[in-house]
Amino acid sequence: MGLFDEVQARSLSEPEKFWAEAAENIDWIKPCEKVLDDSDAPFYRWFQGGVLNSCYNALDRQVAGGRGNQIALIYDSPVTDSKEKITYSQLLARVEKFAGALDGLNVQKGDRVIIYMPMILEAAVAMLACARIGAVHSVVFGGFAANELATRIDDCQPKVIITASCGIEVSKVIPYKPLLDQAIELSSHKPSYCIVWQRPQVEASMIDGRDLDWVEVESQGPVKDCVPVAATDPLYILYTSGTTGQPKGIVRDNGGHAVALYWSMKNIYNVSPGDVFWGASDVGWVVGHSYIVYGPLMYGATSVMYEGKPVGTPDPGAFWRVISEHKVSVLFTAPTAFRAIRQQDPDATYLDKYDLSCFKTLFLAGERCDPDTLNWALEKLKVPVIDHWWQTETGWPIASNCLGIEQLPIVAGSPAKCVPGWDVRILDSEHKEVGAGDIGAIVCTLPLPPGTFSTLWNAPERHHEAYLSTFPGYYETGDAGYKDENGYIFVMSRTDDIINVAGHRLSTGAMEEVLAAHDDVSECAVIGVADKLKGQLPLGFMVLKAGANRSHDEVIGEVVQKVRKEIGPVAAFKLAAVVDRLPKTRSGKILRATMRKIADCEEHKVPATIDDPAILDEITIALKGLGYAASA
Ligand code: COA
Ligand code: AMP
């Protein structure tokens, strides 16, 4: 048995001892009474009775431990042509000051605060300031529309919303404040205050009595002391796509989160305190929470906040420039970023312009990594390229090559083996484990390790129903795949209607709700079709109401705009067709999986229960019109 397998086996045979040891790396105000509380199974709590503060662990103790002059965050923004490096001491001072502002507005432990901001330092300051005073932050990705923001405002009921006047998408300036104003108009819950960081590109107009300027509100005194919170208290809520238009509010606690992230920095990513770690994602996604803000800072690393794209800001050498300029040793991004770079610079000629001798490892996640992209990155970068698999719910990787323990052979198409703490099984519909190489539902044996979600905000029943009810004793990941004879996991697809567009998780169900609400649409289906750049793209079919005598192009144009307006540009919904009928089973279930297979030219059987097989030919014709089903 190799070292990795030994550590993995020990983590499962003695989980409490394993994680109690890992917890020694965290500063506790009061150690826990019980490492694992299983009294309410299948709901488990880690480090019951423990008291700590996540901001203290990320900042104060680093300064106290001698890292005050080390760079904590590097802001690099090709879209504004600016850069800023901020030390742990400086970041702590800014967080104390902004925590003072929140405190002055009477934000207290347990209150929710929404953060709707682009990739600027102030976003991290806002998150850490909330953690400092025990408030629960909920960051909303800037690419979501006002309607999505309104849904989140109503669900978590924030006392305060923090925003910036704009975001910048390559050369497009996106004013955020009008979106926020619109969202607050749409929502039933109204925040007491909005704090606005004014950026020079756009000045946000302010509503008297409600909107406050970040700089002015900071004139309150700083909060020097961190508020003690229970290990099991929520640190944040992060909304992610579920199978309906109502997103799931993933709740992350303080204690397990700190322990797991710290452990992962060494054991998975193999970085040392002081190294430069770059999570090229966005603070609006889980990767941004775990590996731009909390993980690197709690570990004493230097983290990069990059406001730009892999291509176009200004060229496909953008990532290499950042790596060489800031001496990045580990980069974590989504495969789609590498597909974009490769598409524009297939021979990676831009690599020759930069010295990448500092660079040790590339980690990829967020979507299935196609072997072609992985092999291209391996060949060009000449460093280990590690595919690893995780979810917003889990907060850190379920499967990975754990470089800090022992590097296992890299197998393209697989995120390697389950990480210590995780026990992944592949089950069939009868809940029996399948053999090596056979596809089934990917589940994880309960209890999940620390750092995973503790519940869904406002929806404990949905927590049970969506994740714990189908396979009792297991967490249902919603992914399907297989394990090979060496225990390597292959994650192949989702078992629900979630799709992954450019590494962004989206619900086709939510898009269907938008299409169905169009006046002329009688029924519809949205599927995820393969895309060379973004991995998947949504594609909609609509059947129009009898009597709807509008041109098809007009209706299509309207629904495309409607999805953009109601869900956001991030949905990238641009493909749609009007058809006479949708293929269904005799019991009325729409055959989405069959339509997807036809679109992607995958082998498919016509389901025996299909109502009218001729409809599949009509769908094929419609797909061909959109450039899909080319060889079907
Ligand atoms: N605020 C406002 N709008 C945003 C936004 C934000 N924070 N992020 C994205 N958008 C908009 C984009 O401008 C684009 O709008 P458009 O339709 O007007 O062009 C749309 O949402 C889709 O954005 P995106 O998916 O990023 O596509 P893109 O074509 O702009 O870029 C890639 C494609 C591959 C370069 C880009 O997706 C990328 O860099 N991905 C990296 C992977 C990543 O960060 N994954 C996150 C999880 S690790
Ligand atoms: P998110 O919650 O946005 O991180 O999306 C999680 C989903 O992305 C997973 O359930 C998978 O479907 C997919 N995913 C993430 N990482 C990988 C990976 N390395 N390989 C395959 N699929 C992945």
XYZ file of C-alpha atoms and ligand atoms in Angstrom:
703
model
C 0.000 0.000 0.000
C 1.444 3.412 -0.973
C 1.506 6.391 1.370
C -1.587 7.935 -0.230
C -3.644 4.765 0.229
C -2.420 4.485 3.819
C -3.481 8.048 4.686
C -6.795 7.546 2.907
C -7.477 4.302 4.819
C -6.595 5.919 8.145
C -8.912 8.874 7.465
C -11.820 6.472 7.104
C -10.958 4.031 9.886
C -10.288 6.753 12.488
C -12.057 9.863 11.177
C -12.318 11.608 14.530
C -8.639 11.163 15.324
C -7.674 12.153 11.789
C -9.633 15.415 11.806
C -8.827 16.206 15.446
C -5.154 16.186 14.437
C -5.897 18.407 11.429
C -7.821 20.790 13.711
C -4.632 21.464 15.674
C -3.546 23.748 12.817
C -6.405 26.120 13.558
C -6.497 28.661 16.406
C -9.480 27.897 18.613
C -10.872 30.184 21.269
C -12.278 27.047 22.833
C -11.513 23.525 21.606
C -14.427 21.345 20.629
C -16.158 18.979 23.038
C -16.976 16.430 20.377
C -15.077 16.064 17.100
C -18.021 14.438 15.326
C -21.551 14.786 16.577
C -23.621 11.994 15.027
C -26.604 12.308 17.368
C -28.844 13.617 14.564
C -27.746 11.330 11.712
C -27.942 11.592 8.738
C -27.113 15.194 9.652
C -23.672 15.445 11.201
C -21.801 18.311 12.853
C -18.028 18.612 13.131
C -16.192 20.175 16.092
C -19.307 20.546 18.223
C -18.674 22.938 21.108
C -15.596 24.485 19.466
C -15.363 28.287 19.291
C -13.205 30.256 16.842
C -13.234 33.123 14.372
C -12.478 32.552 10.682
C -11.190 36.084 10.075
C -8.836 35.746 13.044
C -7.441 32.571 11.520
C -7.033 34.219 8.121
C -5.501 37.517 9.264
C -4.820 38.294 12.923
C -2.913 35.136 13.658
C -0.815 35.525 10.499
C 0.200 39.003 11.612
C 0.814 37.796 15.169
C 2.856 34.917 13.764
C 5.230 37.196 11.841
C 3.597 37.398 8.420
C 2.550 41.050 8.779
C 4.846 42.239 5.999
C 4.129 39.338 3.671
C 1.854 40.073 0.722
C -1.567 38.598 1.459
C -3.431 39.570 -1.724
C -2.244 40.626 -5.146
C -4.880 42.428 -7.178
C -4.082 42.263 -10.875
C -6.539 43.902 -13.223
C -5.694 44.100 -16.917
C -9.171 45.518 -17.542
C -8.377 48.664 -15.526
C -4.657 48.485 -16.104
C -3.965 48.479 -12.384
C -2.273 46.299 -9.774
C -2.086 46.448 -6.009
C -0.247 44.343 -3.469
C -1.483 44.373 0.082
C 0.307 42.856 3.076
C -1.351 40.832 5.834
C -1.026 43.858 8.184
C -2.575 46.209 5.644
C -5.370 43.781 4.849
C -6.072 43.317 8.545
C -6.280 47.099 9.032
C -8.702 47.436 6.103
C -10.851 44.594 7.355
C -10.936 46.030 10.893
C -12.020 49.367 9.455
C -14.766 47.912 7.284
C -15.926 45.659 10.120
C -16.285 48.921 12.076
C -18.524 50.261 9.327
C -20.762 47.184 9.478
C -20.800 47.278 13.247
C -21.819 50.948 13.080
C -24.815 49.916 10.982
C -25.761 47.474 13.706
C -24.859 44.345 11.755
C -24.562 41.662 14.392
C -23.532 38.047 14.723
C -25.809 35.879 12.587
C -27.113 38.775 10.441
C -26.859 38.192 6.708
C -24.953 40.503 4.359
C -25.094 40.150 0.575
C -21.943 41.015 -1.360
C -22.539 41.744 -5.068
C -19.132 42.774 -6.315
C -16.609 42.275 -9.068
C -13.123 40.843 -8.565
C -11.629 43.684 -6.565
C -9.846 43.696 -3.207
C -12.887 45.245 -1.539
C -14.849 42.036 -2.172
C -12.381 40.068 -0.040
C -12.308 42.851 2.570
C -16.118 42.710 2.776
C -16.169 38.917 3.187
C -13.523 38.934 5.909
C -15.154 41.867 7.710
C -18.399 39.890 7.907
C -16.513 36.882 9.258
C -14.814 39.141 11.817
C -18.101 40.238 13.367
C -19.801 36.852 12.970
C -22.161 38.057 10.225
C -23.047 35.557 7.500
C -22.022 36.683 4.025
C -23.640 35.646 0.805
C -21.664 36.596 -2.276
C -23.671 36.819 -5.502
C -21.781 36.462 -8.786
C -21.797 39.653 -10.871
C -22.952 37.877 -14.039
C -26.386 37.160 -12.511
C -29.318 39.384 -13.392
C -31.374 41.528 -11.007
C -34.059 38.867 -10.775
C -31.599 36.233 -9.487
C -30.245 38.746 -7.001
C -33.805 39.475 -5.845
C -34.437 35.761 -5.239
C -31.358 35.616 -3.036
C -32.316 38.813 -1.178
C -35.702 37.322 -0.365
C -34.249 34.015 0.730
C -31.459 35.186 3.032
C -32.945 38.554 4.044
C -29.768 40.620 4.354
C -29.563 43.591 6.702
C -26.969 45.187 4.426
C -25.960 44.729 0.766
C -22.457 45.667 -0.340
C -21.769 46.464 -3.974
C -19.467 48.355 -6.325
C -20.511 50.897 -8.917
C -19.501 48.574 -11.755
C -17.768 45.487 -13.018
C -15.644 45.390 -16.142
C -15.949 42.607 -18.677
C -12.923 42.957 -20.971
C -13.752 46.432 -22.291
C -17.453 46.558 -21.380
C -18.310 48.473 -18.223
C -21.271 46.855 -16.447
C -22.961 49.203 -13.955
C -23.891 47.070 -10.938
C -25.854 49.625 -8.956
C -28.862 49.849 -11.338
C -29.056 46.030 -11.184
C -29.039 46.180 -7.405
C -31.698 48.922 -7.337
C -33.869 46.840 -9.647
C -33.347 43.723 -7.529
C -34.408 45.563 -4.369
C -37.485 46.818 -6.178
C -38.344 43.234 -7.158
C -37.699 41.699 -3.740
C -40.159 41.674 -0.844
C -37.393 41.933 1.719
C -35.667 45.327 1.818
C -32.156 45.725 3.269
C -31.665 48.550 5.761
C -28.569 49.825 3.934
C -26.526 49.413 0.779
C -22.827 50.219 0.885
C -21.343 51.226 -2.458
C -17.696 51.159 -3.487
C -17.421 53.806 -6.181
C -15.085 52.849 -9.001
C -13.682 55.573 -11.254
C -15.232 54.038 -14.394
C -18.843 54.707 -13.285
C -20.310 56.767 -10.491
C -23.333 55.039 -8.990
C -26.281 57.232 -8.108
C -27.297 56.894 -4.474
C -30.673 56.681 -2.787
C -30.831 58.979 0.212
C -31.200 57.267 3.560
C -30.472 53.802 2.179
C -27.251 53.995 0.175
C -23.950 54.786 1.831
C -20.551 55.436 0.349
C -17.975 52.827 1.404
C -15.321 55.439 2.181
C -17.631 57.611 4.273
C -19.131 54.754 6.223
C -15.641 53.583 7.186
C -15.107 56.607 9.398
C -16.535 54.614 12.339
C -13.783 53.179 14.535
C -12.195 49.819 13.591
C -13.296 46.526 15.128
C -10.123 45.255 16.768
C -11.554 42.124 18.372
C -12.971 39.205 16.470
C -16.404 37.989 17.547
C -16.224 34.383 18.833
C -18.528 32.053 16.899
C -19.355 28.386 17.300
C -17.617 25.957 14.957
C -21.093 25.000 13.778
C -22.283 28.581 13.207
C -22.634 29.575 9.547
C -19.776 31.519 7.980
C -21.491 31.969 4.656
C -24.385 31.067 2.389
C -23.555 30.519 -1.270
C -26.428 30.008 -3.660
C -26.028 27.443 -6.400
C -28.262 26.065 -9.122
C -30.714 23.397 -8.164
C -33.213 21.701 -10.388
C -35.730 24.533 -10.180
C -35.596 28.304 -10.459
C -35.178 28.485 -6.672
C -31.416 28.224 -6.054
C -30.056 26.224 -3.151
C -28.464 28.216 -0.327
C -25.440 26.142 0.602
C -24.543 26.835 4.239
C -20.908 26.498 5.289
C -19.937 26.448 8.932
C -16.841 28.041 10.462
C -14.987 25.185 12.154
C -15.042 22.327 9.653
C -14.405 24.793 6.841
C -11.236 26.169 8.456
C -9.895 22.709 9.263
C -10.576 21.205 5.828
C -9.248 24.150 3.826
C -6.050 24.355 5.831
C -5.515 20.618 5.436
C -6.149 20.778 1.680
C -3.606 23.549 1.037
C -0.756 21.273 2.033
C -2.064 17.810 1.316
C -3.828 18.404 -1.994
C -2.234 21.523 -3.480
C 1.196 20.984 -1.889
C 1.856 24.661 -1.293
C 3.912 26.051 1.570
C 3.029 29.127 3.595
C 4.511 32.101 1.742
C 3.949 30.561 -1.723
C 1.835 32.407 -4.271
C -1.426 30.577 -5.020
C -3.740 31.728 -7.793
C -7.348 30.642 -7.945
C -8.374 32.060 -11.327
C -12.071 32.050 -10.632
C -14.392 34.641 -9.132
C -15.341 35.355 -5.521
C -18.926 34.686 -6.613
C -18.194 30.953 -6.971
C -17.178 28.403 -4.374
C -13.645 28.248 -5.801
C -13.329 31.942 -5.036
C -14.508 31.473 -1.446
C -12.288 28.490 -0.711
C -9.207 29.162 -2.807
C -8.993 32.900 -3.405
C -9.948 34.054 0.077
C -10.144 31.618 2.973
C -7.832 28.705 2.084
C -4.725 30.650 1.032
C -5.070 33.248 3.806
C -5.714 30.771 6.614
C -2.627 28.931 5.419
C -0.383 32.016 5.217
C 0.021 31.935 1.447
C -0.195 34.878 -0.951
C -3.351 34.853 -3.060
C -3.962 36.461 -6.457
C -7.213 38.256 -7.314
C -7.307 38.584 -11.089
C -9.870 40.805 -12.758
C -9.564 39.656 -16.337
C -10.027 36.760 -18.727
C -7.645 34.093 -19.983
C -7.861 35.578 -23.473
C -8.597 39.072 -24.717
C -7.110 40.881 -21.710
C -5.144 41.532 -23.800
C -4.051 38.245 -25.391
C -3.776 34.484 -24.776
C -0.540 35.082 -22.838
C -2.487 36.756 -19.986
C -2.202 33.778 -17.606
C 1.507 33.310 -18.322
C 2.104 36.999 -17.631
C 0.403 36.818 -14.235
C 2.238 33.621 -13.295
C 5.656 35.006 -14.161
C 5.093 38.520 -12.822
C 3.772 37.424 -9.429
C 5.808 34.210 -9.086
C 2.740 32.012 -8.911
C 3.564 28.446 -7.917
C 0.075 26.926 -8.209
C -2.721 27.949 -10.579
C -6.246 26.642 -10.194
C -8.752 27.283 -12.964
C -11.413 25.604 -15.108
C -10.603 23.567 -18.240
C -12.639 26.049 -20.286
C -9.977 28.715 -19.628
C -7.378 26.430 -21.164
C -9.631 25.615 -24.105
C -9.972 29.365 -24.708
C -6.193 29.873 -24.594
C -5.564 26.889 -26.842
C -8.170 28.028 -29.347
C -6.363 31.347 -29.801
C -2.798 30.124 -29.443
C -2.692 26.412 -30.326
C 1.109 26.271 -30.307
C 1.316 28.227 -27.044
C 3.717 30.685 -28.628
C 2.934 33.244 -25.917
C 4.584 30.954 -23.384
C 7.999 31.805 -24.850
C 7.637 35.417 -23.781
C 7.582 34.633 -20.064
C 9.769 32.986 -17.449
C 7.602 30.352 -15.791
C 10.347 28.732 -13.724
C 8.363 29.536 -10.530
C 5.368 27.517 -11.689
C 4.903 24.081 -10.092
C 1.388 22.792 -10.760
C -1.848 23.440 -12.623
C -5.096 22.300 -10.997
C -8.309 22.114 -13.027
C -11.904 21.715 -11.840
C -15.454 22.934 -12.270
C -16.386 20.716 -15.198
C -15.268 17.481 -16.780
C -11.733 17.914 -18.083
C -11.488 16.479 -21.580
C -8.261 14.483 -22.057
C -7.311 16.613 -25.068
C -7.159 19.795 -23.010
C -5.323 18.083 -20.149
C -2.723 16.592 -22.494
C -2.224 19.908 -24.268
C -1.603 21.674 -20.941
C 0.774 18.914 -19.798
C 2.746 19.081 -23.020
C 3.007 22.862 -23.130
C 3.509 23.665 -19.455
C 5.662 20.675 -18.548
C 4.353 20.602 -14.970
C 1.822 18.223 -13.400
C -1.717 19.050 -14.534
C -4.162 17.820 -11.927
C -7.845 17.344 -12.651
C -9.830 17.370 -9.419
C -13.511 17.056 -8.749
C -15.700 18.941 -6.293
C -18.924 20.851 -5.882
C -20.267 23.987 -4.253
C -21.829 21.685 -1.657
C -18.556 20.023 -0.708
C -16.466 23.224 -0.545
C -13.230 21.372 -1.263
C -12.204 18.436 -3.448
C -13.811 15.006 -3.256
C -11.339 13.409 -5.649
C -7.857 14.560 -6.508
C -4.289 13.562 -6.936
C -3.054 14.673 -3.500
C 0.345 16.094 -4.332
C 1.286 16.894 -0.758
C 0.902 13.250 0.262
C 2.126 11.314 -2.768
C 1.735 12.035 -6.446
C -0.131 9.222 -8.173
C 0.069 8.620 -11.926
C -1.960 11.181 -13.897
C -4.726 9.528 -15.915
C -6.377 11.895 -18.406
C -10.153 11.943 -17.959
C -9.997 11.092 -14.248
C -9.661 13.331 -11.171
C -7.767 10.362 -9.619
C -8.847 8.825 -6.300
C -11.052 9.946 -3.457
C -9.317 12.387 -1.173
C -8.767 11.332 2.487
C -11.998 11.845 4.389
C -14.098 10.823 1.388
C -15.484 7.370 0.663
C -16.873 7.417 -2.865
C -19.039 4.556 -4.129
C -20.737 3.887 -7.457
C -24.262 2.533 -7.038
C -26.895 1.170 -9.386
C -30.581 1.980 -9.138
C -31.024 -0.881 -6.628
C -28.429 0.826 -4.387
C -25.882 -1.931 -5.009
C -22.255 -1.186 -5.776
C -21.367 -1.795 -9.398
C -18.162 -3.391 -10.622
C -15.056 -1.595 -11.870
C -15.728 0.163 -15.163
C -19.515 0.135 -14.761
C -21.332 3.451 -14.720
C -23.632 4.350 -11.857
C -24.633 7.146 -9.521
C -21.659 8.591 -7.656
C -22.386 8.793 -3.945
C -20.292 9.439 -0.824
C -20.642 7.455 2.384
C -21.909 9.510 5.329
C -20.690 11.285 7.319
C -19.018 13.616 4.885
C -15.737 15.082 6.112
C -15.501 18.553 7.722
C -15.916 21.614 5.491
C -18.870 20.290 3.534
C -22.253 22.006 3.659
C -24.158 21.696 6.900
C -27.617 22.442 5.502
C -29.550 24.477 2.938
C -30.561 27.921 4.132
C -34.274 28.009 4.933
C -34.729 24.548 3.433
C -33.637 21.682 5.707
C -36.230 19.365 4.122
C -34.826 20.074 0.682
C -31.376 19.190 2.056
C -32.657 15.758 2.975
C -34.760 15.274 -0.117
C -32.193 16.457 -2.667
C -29.108 14.768 -1.269
C -29.851 12.129 1.355
C -33.132 10.433 0.507
C -32.463 8.476 -2.717
C -29.545 6.454 -1.368
C -29.982 6.188 2.432
C -26.629 6.338 4.209
C -25.000 8.242 1.365
C -24.702 11.753 -0.021
C -25.946 11.791 -3.606
C -23.560 13.924 -5.648
C -25.862 14.231 -8.677
C -22.965 13.065 -10.849
C -22.739 9.777 -12.703
C -19.539 7.932 -13.507
C -17.404 4.925 -12.709
C -14.289 3.726 -10.904
C -11.621 1.734 -12.696
C -9.867 -1.306 -11.227
C -7.255 0.988 -9.593
C -9.877 3.035 -7.776
C -9.583 6.001 -10.150
C -12.864 7.887 -10.428
C -14.281 9.043 -13.771
C -17.008 11.692 -13.508
C -18.959 11.571 -16.740
C -22.188 13.551 -16.477
C -24.916 14.876 -14.213
C -27.922 12.779 -13.340
C -30.153 15.859 -13.065
C -30.831 18.868 -15.278
C -27.787 20.829 -14.190
C -25.358 21.826 -16.905
C -21.904 23.311 -16.793
C -21.296 26.305 -19.042
C -17.699 27.576 -19.018
C -17.286 26.034 -15.563
C -20.427 27.821 -14.344
C -23.163 25.640 -12.929
C -26.607 26.384 -14.328
C -30.025 24.811 -14.150
C -31.835 24.041 -17.387
C -34.975 23.773 -15.252
C -34.593 27.429 -14.277
C -34.238 28.399 -17.947
C -37.330 26.363 -18.822
C -39.263 28.364 -16.228
C -38.261 31.577 -18.018
C -39.179 30.239 -21.473
C -42.479 28.813 -20.247
C -43.459 32.228 -18.888
C -43.311 33.768 -22.388
C -46.838 34.604 -23.595
C -46.555 32.625 -26.826
C -44.913 29.486 -25.449
C -47.112 26.531 -24.595
C -44.350 24.109 -23.609
C -40.591 23.933 -23.771
C -37.466 21.967 -22.962
C -33.896 23.164 -22.416
C -30.988 20.761 -22.811
C -27.205 21.137 -22.482
C -25.351 20.455 -25.726
C -21.613 19.976 -26.153
C -19.543 23.037 -26.985
C -15.870 23.080 -27.945
C -15.062 26.146 -25.841
C -17.504 26.265 -22.955
C -17.958 22.513 -22.464
C -21.738 22.830 -22.655
C -24.259 25.383 -23.883
C -27.987 25.539 -23.189
C -30.328 24.955 -26.136
C -34.083 25.465 -25.947
C -37.002 23.961 -27.830
C -40.345 25.704 -27.751
C -43.801 24.717 -28.874
C -45.926 27.798 -29.458
C -49.496 28.221 -28.276
C -52.226 27.589 -30.819
C -53.054 30.940 -32.329
C -49.610 32.443 -31.707
C -48.994 33.975 -35.076
C -45.657 35.693 -34.448
C -42.543 34.929 -36.477
C -40.404 32.224 -34.928
C -37.309 34.434 -35.076
C -39.094 37.123 -33.132
C -40.114 34.735 -30.337
C -36.624 33.235 -30.230
C -35.065 36.702 -29.970
C -37.434 37.540 -27.124
C -36.729 34.422 -25.084
C -32.969 34.868 -25.539
C -33.271 38.390 -24.117
C -35.613 37.155 -21.389
C -33.123 34.568 -20.111
C -30.353 37.168 -20.208
C -32.505 39.609 -18.279
C -33.934 37.175 -15.746
C -31.031 34.795 -15.138
C -28.105 36.787 -16.485
C -25.547 36.894 -19.286
C -23.656 34.092 -17.554
C -26.359 31.648 -18.729
C -25.062 32.137 -22.295
C -28.490 31.176 -23.629
C -28.390 31.921 -27.353
C -29.597 28.727 -29.092
C -33.320 28.053 -29.483
C -35.735 26.586 -31.995
C -39.492 26.485 -32.396
C -40.821 22.959 -33.025
C -44.310 21.563 -33.533
C -44.073 18.970 -30.769
C -41.702 17.713 -28.092
C -40.770 14.014 -27.861
C -42.372 12.414 -24.809
C -42.961 9.073 -23.206
C -46.520 7.791 -23.171
C -46.743 9.042 -19.591
C -45.835 12.541 -20.759
C -42.187 12.789 -19.669
C -40.131 14.907 -22.074
C -37.189 12.925 -23.487
C -34.480 15.476 -22.796
C -31.634 12.942 -22.567
C -32.521 11.513 -25.985
C -32.620 14.979 -27.525
C -29.207 15.765 -26.031
C -27.734 12.576 -27.442
C -29.097 13.389 -30.891
C -27.649 16.910 -30.663
C -24.211 15.595 -29.667
C -24.344 12.748 -32.231
C -24.062 10.178 -29.461
C -25.422 6.704 -29.917
C -28.973 6.466 -28.594
C -31.824 4.023 -28.476
C -35.335 5.219 -29.146
C -36.987 4.640 -25.749
C -39.561 1.857 -25.884
C -42.024 4.074 -24.070
C -41.876 6.888 -26.626
C -45.251 8.218 -27.655
C -44.441 9.045 -31.278
C -40.933 8.257 -32.638
C -41.465 10.532 -35.672
C -41.019 13.550 -33.373
C -37.334 12.662 -32.969
C -36.862 13.255 -36.711
C -38.454 16.678 -36.369
C -36.104 17.466 -33.461
C -33.113 16.300 -35.521
C -34.055 18.681 -38.316
C -34.393 21.564 -35.845
C -31.012 20.714 -34.296
C -29.355 20.609 -37.713
C -30.703 24.084 -38.335
C -28.745 25.202 -35.257
C -25.558 23.421 -36.356
C -26.030 20.358 -34.128
C -26.817 16.685 -34.823
C -24.473 17.076 -37.761
C -23.844 13.396 -38.458
C -26.997 11.944 -36.936
N -20.354 40.433 -14.398
C -21.127 40.733 -15.458
N -21.193 39.952 -16.561
C -20.438 38.842 -16.586
C -19.615 38.472 -15.524
C -19.585 39.318 -14.386
N -18.848 39.042 -13.322
N -18.994 37.315 -15.831
C -19.401 36.968 -17.059
N -20.268 37.892 -17.526
C -20.910 37.919 -18.835
C -19.881 37.993 -19.943
O -19.518 39.337 -20.229
C -20.620 37.353 -21.105
O -21.544 38.297 -21.616
P -21.866 38.453 -23.174
O -22.903 37.414 -23.472
O -22.412 39.847 -23.255
O -20.602 38.274 -23.924
C -21.443 36.269 -20.431
O -21.575 36.676 -19.061
C -20.794 34.896 -20.458
O -19.557 34.980 -19.764
P -18.423 33.853 -19.816
O -19.026 32.527 -19.581
O -17.320 34.245 -18.919
O -18.014 33.848 -21.330
P -16.971 34.713 -22.127
O -17.261 34.433 -23.548
O -16.964 36.119 -21.669
O -15.558 34.046 -21.736
C -14.151 32.182 -21.084
C -15.304 32.669 -21.970
C -13.881 30.729 -21.319
C -12.906 32.997 -21.408
C -14.558 32.435 -19.612
O -15.739 31.741 -19.340
C -13.521 32.048 -18.582
O -12.515 32.695 -18.385
N -13.733 30.996 -17.847
C -12.781 30.665 -16.813
C -13.367 29.660 -15.942
C -13.927 30.132 -14.660
O -13.689 31.216 -14.205
N -14.717 29.243 -14.050
C -15.328 29.464 -12.781
C -15.310 28.242 -11.934
S -13.663 27.675 -11.562
P -20.095 23.571 -8.910
O -20.984 23.302 -7.770
O -20.422 24.797 -9.674
O -18.635 23.524 -8.504
O -20.313 22.393 -9.951
C -20.133 21.067 -9.527
C -20.305 20.140 -10.677
O -19.316 20.418 -11.684
C -20.055 18.710 -10.295
O -21.191 18.101 -9.727
C -19.672 18.087 -11.623
O -20.808 17.816 -12.406
C -18.879 19.194 -12.273
N -17.446 19.043 -12.015
C -16.682 19.781 -11.199
N -15.395 19.373 -11.257
C -15.357 18.337 -12.124
C -14.319 17.459 -12.599
N -13.063 17.607 -12.226
N -14.665 16.475 -13.464
C -15.945 16.318 -13.867
N -16.958 17.121 -13.467
C -16.672 18.116 -12.607
